[in-house]
Coordinates of C-alpha atoms and ligand atoms in Angstrom, one line a residue:
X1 CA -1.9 -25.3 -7.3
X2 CA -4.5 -22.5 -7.5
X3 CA -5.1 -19.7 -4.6
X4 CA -7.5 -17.0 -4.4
X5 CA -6.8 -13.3 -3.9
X6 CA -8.7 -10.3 -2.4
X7 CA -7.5 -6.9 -2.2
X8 CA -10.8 -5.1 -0.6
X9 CA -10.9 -1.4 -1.2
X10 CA -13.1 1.3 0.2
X11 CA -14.6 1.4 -3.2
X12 CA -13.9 -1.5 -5.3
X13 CA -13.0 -5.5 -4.4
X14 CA -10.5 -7.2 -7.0
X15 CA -11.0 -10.9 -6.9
X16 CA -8.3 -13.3 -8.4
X17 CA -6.9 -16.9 -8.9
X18 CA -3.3 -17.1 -9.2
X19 CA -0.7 -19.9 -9.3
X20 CA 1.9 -20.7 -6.9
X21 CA 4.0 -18.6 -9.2
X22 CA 2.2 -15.5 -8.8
X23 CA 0.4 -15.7 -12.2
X24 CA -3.0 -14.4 -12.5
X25 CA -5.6 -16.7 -14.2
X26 CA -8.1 -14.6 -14.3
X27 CA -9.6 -11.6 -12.4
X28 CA -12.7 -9.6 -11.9
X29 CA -13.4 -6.3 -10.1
X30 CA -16.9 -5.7 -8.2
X31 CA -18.0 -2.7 -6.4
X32 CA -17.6 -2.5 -2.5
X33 CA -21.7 -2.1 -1.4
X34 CA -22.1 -3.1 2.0
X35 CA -21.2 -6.6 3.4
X36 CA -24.4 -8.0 3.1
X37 CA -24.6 -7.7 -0.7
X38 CA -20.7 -7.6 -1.1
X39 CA -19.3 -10.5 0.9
X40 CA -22.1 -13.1 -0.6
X41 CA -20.7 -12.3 -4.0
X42 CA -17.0 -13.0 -3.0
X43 CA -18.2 -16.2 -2.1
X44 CA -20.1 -17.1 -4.7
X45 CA -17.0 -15.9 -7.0
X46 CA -14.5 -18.6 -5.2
X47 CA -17.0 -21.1 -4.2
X48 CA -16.2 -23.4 -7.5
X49 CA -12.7 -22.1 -8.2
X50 CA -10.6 -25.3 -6.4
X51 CA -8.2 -22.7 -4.8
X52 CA -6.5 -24.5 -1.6
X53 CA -6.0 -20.9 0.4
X54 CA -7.3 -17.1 0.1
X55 CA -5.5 -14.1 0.8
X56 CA -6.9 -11.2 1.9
X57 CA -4.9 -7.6 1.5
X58 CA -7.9 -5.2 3.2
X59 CA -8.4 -1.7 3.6
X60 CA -7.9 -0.7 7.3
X61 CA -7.6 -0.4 10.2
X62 CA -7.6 -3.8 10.9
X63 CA -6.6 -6.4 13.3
X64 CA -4.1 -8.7 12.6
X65 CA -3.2 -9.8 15.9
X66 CA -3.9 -13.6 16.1
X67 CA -4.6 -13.9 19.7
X68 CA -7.0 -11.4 19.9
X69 CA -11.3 -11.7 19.6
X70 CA -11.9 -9.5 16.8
X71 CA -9.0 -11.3 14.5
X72 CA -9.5 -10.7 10.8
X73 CA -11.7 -8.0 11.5
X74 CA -12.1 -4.6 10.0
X75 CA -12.1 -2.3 13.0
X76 CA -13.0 1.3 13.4
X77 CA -13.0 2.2 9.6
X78 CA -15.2 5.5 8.5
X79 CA -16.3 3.4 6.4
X80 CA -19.4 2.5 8.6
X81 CA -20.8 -0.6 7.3
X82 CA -17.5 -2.4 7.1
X83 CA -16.7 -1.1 10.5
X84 CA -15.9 -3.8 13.2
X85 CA -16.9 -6.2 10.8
X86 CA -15.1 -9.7 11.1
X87 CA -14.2 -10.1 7.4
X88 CA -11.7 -13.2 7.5
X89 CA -14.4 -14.9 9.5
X90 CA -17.5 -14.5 7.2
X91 CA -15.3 -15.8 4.0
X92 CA -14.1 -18.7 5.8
X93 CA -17.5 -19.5 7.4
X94 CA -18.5 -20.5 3.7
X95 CA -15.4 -21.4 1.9
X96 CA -13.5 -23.3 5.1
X97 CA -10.2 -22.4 3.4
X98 CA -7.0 -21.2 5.0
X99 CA -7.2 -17.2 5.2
X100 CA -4.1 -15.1 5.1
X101 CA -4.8 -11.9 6.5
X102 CA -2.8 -8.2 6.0
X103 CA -2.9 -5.2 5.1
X104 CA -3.4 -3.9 1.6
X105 CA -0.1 -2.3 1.1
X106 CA 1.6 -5.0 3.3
X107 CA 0.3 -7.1 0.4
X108 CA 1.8 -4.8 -1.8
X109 CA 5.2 -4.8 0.1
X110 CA 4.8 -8.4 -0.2
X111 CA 3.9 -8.7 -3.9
X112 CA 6.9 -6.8 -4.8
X113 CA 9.4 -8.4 -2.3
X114 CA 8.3 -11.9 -3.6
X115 CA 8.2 -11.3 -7.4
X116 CA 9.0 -7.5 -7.9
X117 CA 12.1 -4.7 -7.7
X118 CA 13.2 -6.1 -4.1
X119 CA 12.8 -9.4 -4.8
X120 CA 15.4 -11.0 -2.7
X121 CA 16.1 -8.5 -0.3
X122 CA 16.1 -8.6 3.5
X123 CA 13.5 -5.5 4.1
X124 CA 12.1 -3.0 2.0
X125 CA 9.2 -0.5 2.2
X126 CA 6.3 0.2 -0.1
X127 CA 4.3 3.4 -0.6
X128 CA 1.3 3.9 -2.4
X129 CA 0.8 7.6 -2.7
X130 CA -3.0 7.4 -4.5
X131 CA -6.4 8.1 -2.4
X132 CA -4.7 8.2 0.6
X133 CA -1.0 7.2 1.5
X134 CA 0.4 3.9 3.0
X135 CA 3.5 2.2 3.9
X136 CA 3.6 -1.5 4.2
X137 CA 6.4 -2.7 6.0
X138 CA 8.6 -5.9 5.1
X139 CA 11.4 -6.7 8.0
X140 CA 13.9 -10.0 8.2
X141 CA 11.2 -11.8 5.3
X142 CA 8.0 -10.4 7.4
X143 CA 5.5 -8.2 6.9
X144 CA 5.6 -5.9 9.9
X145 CA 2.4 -5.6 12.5
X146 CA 3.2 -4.2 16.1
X147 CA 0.4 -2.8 18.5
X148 CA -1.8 -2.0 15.2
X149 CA 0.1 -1.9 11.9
X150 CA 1.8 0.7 10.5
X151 CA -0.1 3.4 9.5
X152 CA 3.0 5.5 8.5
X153 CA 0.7 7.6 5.9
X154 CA -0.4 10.0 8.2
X155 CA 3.6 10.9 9.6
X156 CA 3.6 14.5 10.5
X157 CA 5.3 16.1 8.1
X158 CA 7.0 20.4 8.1
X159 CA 5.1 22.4 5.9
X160 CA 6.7 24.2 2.9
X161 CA 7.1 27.7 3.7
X162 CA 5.2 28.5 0.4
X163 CA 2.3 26.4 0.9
X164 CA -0.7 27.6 2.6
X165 CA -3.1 24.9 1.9
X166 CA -4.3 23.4 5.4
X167 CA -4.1 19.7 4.8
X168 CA -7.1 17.5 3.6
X169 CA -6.9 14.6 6.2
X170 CA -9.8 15.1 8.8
X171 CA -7.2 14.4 11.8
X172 CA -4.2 15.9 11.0
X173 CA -3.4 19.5 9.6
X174 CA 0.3 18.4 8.5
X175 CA 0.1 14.8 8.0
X176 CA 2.1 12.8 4.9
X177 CA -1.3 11.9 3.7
X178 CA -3.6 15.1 4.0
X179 CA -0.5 16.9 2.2
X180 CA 0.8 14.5 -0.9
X181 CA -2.2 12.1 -1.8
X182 CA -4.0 12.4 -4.9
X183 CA -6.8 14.2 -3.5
X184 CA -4.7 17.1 -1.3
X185 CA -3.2 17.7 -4.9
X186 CA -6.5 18.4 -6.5
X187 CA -7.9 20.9 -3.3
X188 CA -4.9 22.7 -3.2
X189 CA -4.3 23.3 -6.9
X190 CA -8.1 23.2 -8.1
X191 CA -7.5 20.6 -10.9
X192 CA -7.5 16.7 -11.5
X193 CA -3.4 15.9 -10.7
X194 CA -3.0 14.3 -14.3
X195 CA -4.2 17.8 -15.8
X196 CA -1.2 19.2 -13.7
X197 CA 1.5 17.4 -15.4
X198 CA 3.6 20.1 -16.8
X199 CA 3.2 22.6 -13.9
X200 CA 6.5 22.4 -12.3
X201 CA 5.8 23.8 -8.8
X202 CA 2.8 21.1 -8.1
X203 CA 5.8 18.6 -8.4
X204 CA 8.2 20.3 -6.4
X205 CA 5.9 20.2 -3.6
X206 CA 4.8 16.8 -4.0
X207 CA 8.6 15.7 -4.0
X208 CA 9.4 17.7 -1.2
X209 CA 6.9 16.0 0.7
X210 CA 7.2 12.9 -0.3
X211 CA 10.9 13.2 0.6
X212 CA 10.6 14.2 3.7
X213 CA 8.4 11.5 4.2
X214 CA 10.8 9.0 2.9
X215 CA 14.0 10.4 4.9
X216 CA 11.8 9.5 7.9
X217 CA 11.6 6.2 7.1
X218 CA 15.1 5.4 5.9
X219 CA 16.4 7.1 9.3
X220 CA 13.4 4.7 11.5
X221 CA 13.0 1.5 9.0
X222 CA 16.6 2.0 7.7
X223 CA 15.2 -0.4 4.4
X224 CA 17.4 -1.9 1.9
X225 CA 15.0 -0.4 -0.9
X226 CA 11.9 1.7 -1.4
X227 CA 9.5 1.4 -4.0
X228 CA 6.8 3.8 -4.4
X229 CA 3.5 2.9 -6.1
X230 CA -0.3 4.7 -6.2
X231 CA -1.6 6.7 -9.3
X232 CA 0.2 9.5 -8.0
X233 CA 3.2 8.0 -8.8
X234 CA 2.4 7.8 -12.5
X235 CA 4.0 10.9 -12.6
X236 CA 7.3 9.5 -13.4
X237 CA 9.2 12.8 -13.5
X238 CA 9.0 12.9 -9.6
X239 CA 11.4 10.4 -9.3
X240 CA 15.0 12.1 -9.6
X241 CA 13.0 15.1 -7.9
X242 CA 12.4 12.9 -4.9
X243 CA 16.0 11.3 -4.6
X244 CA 17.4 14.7 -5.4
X245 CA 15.5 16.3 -2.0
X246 CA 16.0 13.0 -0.1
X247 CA 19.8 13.4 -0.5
X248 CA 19.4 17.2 0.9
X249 CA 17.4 15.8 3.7
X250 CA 19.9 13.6 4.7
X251 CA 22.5 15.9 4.3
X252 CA 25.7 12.8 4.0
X253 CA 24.2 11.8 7.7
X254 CA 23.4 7.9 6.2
X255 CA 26.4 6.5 4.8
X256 CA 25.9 3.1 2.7
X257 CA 26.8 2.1 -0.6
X258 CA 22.7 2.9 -1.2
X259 CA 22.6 5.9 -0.9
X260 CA 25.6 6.4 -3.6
X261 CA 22.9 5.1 -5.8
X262 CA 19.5 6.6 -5.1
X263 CA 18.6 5.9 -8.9
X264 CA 18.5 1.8 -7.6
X265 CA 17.1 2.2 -3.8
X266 CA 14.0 4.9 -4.6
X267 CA 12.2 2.7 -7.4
X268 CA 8.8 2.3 -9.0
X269 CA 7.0 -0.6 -8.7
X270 CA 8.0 -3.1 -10.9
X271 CA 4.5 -5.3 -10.9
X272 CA 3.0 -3.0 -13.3
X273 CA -0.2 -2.3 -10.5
X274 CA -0.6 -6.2 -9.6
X275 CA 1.7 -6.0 -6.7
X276 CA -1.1 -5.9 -4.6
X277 CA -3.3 -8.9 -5.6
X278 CA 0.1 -11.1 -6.7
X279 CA 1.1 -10.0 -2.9
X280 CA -2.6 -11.6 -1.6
X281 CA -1.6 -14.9 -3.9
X282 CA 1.7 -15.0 -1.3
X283 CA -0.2 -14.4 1.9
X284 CA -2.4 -17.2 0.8
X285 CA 0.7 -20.0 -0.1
X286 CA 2.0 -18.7 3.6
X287 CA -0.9 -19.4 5.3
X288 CA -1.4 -22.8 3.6
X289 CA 2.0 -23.9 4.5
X290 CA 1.4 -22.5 8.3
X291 CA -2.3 -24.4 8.4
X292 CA 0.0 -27.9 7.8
Ligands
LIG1 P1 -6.4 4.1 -4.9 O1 -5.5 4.8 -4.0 O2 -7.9 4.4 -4.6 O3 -6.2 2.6 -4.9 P2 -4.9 5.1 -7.1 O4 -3.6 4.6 -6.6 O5 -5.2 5.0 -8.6 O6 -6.2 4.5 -6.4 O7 -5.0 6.6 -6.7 C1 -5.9 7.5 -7.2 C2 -5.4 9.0 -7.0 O8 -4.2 9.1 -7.7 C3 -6.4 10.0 -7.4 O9 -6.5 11.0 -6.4 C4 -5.8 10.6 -8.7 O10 -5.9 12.0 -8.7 C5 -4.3 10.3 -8.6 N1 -3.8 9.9 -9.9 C6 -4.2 8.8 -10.6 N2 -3.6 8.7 -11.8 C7 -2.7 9.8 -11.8 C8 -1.7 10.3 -12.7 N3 -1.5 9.7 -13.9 N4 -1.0 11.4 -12.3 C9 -1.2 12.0 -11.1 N5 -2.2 11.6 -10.3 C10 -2.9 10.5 -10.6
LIG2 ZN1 -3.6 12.2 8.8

């Protein structure tokens, strides 16, 4: 059985068909232009594919509650021609297809809980620490929306006593995401992050943060695991740096068998950077079986 998959970025769409199995057949990548050039060329990728369902893992905000008007819509994104647009509406308009509909790093949280490192487990979190930073949220075997979704990238975070760099989100001076994401790297230190690789102090900050950020969630979310993806996280030498200063944050407070074993709950992402479309194939198989 073949599906269709669509993560939509700010800057690029990746289109796929998978199998029920999470394999990817084959793939493309366009440029995100403005709906009316972008969303005809979605559909005339999909139009002759035979997929039964598409999934749809979208840049944000957007609304995911299913009794409201502007369901499937892209809300009030900066992104101003994508902005209240009713995305999951226009695709199925043409393709008359079940639509699953979530966020992008939901999808990710998805990808990975289905076929990745917390395959199997009850909840878990995903970060992507890249552009910006999200958190999807997987409770009980769902992805979590509430009022909006969670938008746990922009958590308020204490600055380092060290750092004097003001934060590069436009709504937050201390946020997660105006601090750690690839970008706030860059301003603060004048220089593409991969050129920073072997400058110890960038990465001490960046775990800090991050660690902070994730002792948040373990003490809110309490997950069984967290797996952290996004360029940033390329930087694989942040890892025992992050569980080292998560453990300190915690001070012995959380007391599970986990946390005797950071080096297995903190975790990369195990779908080598298709956790996000593999998690669209899965929205779409759950919204076929919920359309029978
Ligand atoms: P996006 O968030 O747009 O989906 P990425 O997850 O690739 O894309 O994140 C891009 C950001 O990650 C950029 O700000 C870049 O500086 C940073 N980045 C990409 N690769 C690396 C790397 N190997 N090391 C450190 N930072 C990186
Ligand atoms: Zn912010």
């Amino acid at each position: 059985m073949l599906f269709g998959a669509l993560e939509a970025g700010g800057t690029k769409m990746v289109l796929a068909v998978g199998n029920e199995n999470g394999e990817i057949l084959e793939q493309v990548s366009i440029p995100t232009e403005t709906p009316a050039i972008t969303i005809p060329n979605i559909i005339a990728y999909f139009k002759d594919k035979n997929i039964e369902a598409l999934g749809i893992g979208s840049f944000g905000p957007i609304d995911l509650d299913r009794n409201s008007s502007t369901y499937g819509y892209i809300t009030s994104t900066p992104k101003l021609a994508w902005a209240n647009f009713d995305l999951v509406g226009a695709i199925k308009k043409e393709l008359q297809i079940p639509i699953g509909f979530d966020t992008d790093v939901n999808a990710s949280a998805l990808g990975e809980a289905t076929w990745g490192s917390t395959k199997g487990l009850k909840s878990c979190i995903y970060i992507t620490i890249g552009t910006g930073v999200g958190v999807g949220v997987y409770q009980n075997g769902q992805l979590l929306h509430g009022m909006l979704h969670p938008e746990a990238g922009h958590i308020l975070l204490s600055k380092h006593p060290e750092d004097s760099f003001t934060g590069s989100c436009p709504y937050h001076q201390n946020c997660f995401e105006g601090l750690a994401a690839g970008p706030a790297i860059e301003k603060r230190w004048s220089k593409k992050a991969i050129e920073l690789k072997d400058e110890q102090k960038v990465w001490e900050l960046e775990a800090y943060y991050i660690a902070q950020a994730l002792a948040n969630y373990i003490l809110t979310l309490s997950p069984h695991r967290i797996v952290l993806g996004g360029g940033v996280m390329h930087q694989e030498q942040l890892f025992p740096m992050i569980r080292t200063k998560v453990k300190e944050f915690l001070n012995g407070y959380v007391c599970t068998e986990q946390m005797n074993h950071l080096e297995h709950y903190i975790v990369p992402a195990a779908l080598h950077d298709d956790q996000g479309i593999m998690g669209c194939i899965q929205l779409a198989k759950l919204e076929l079986q919920l359309s029978k």
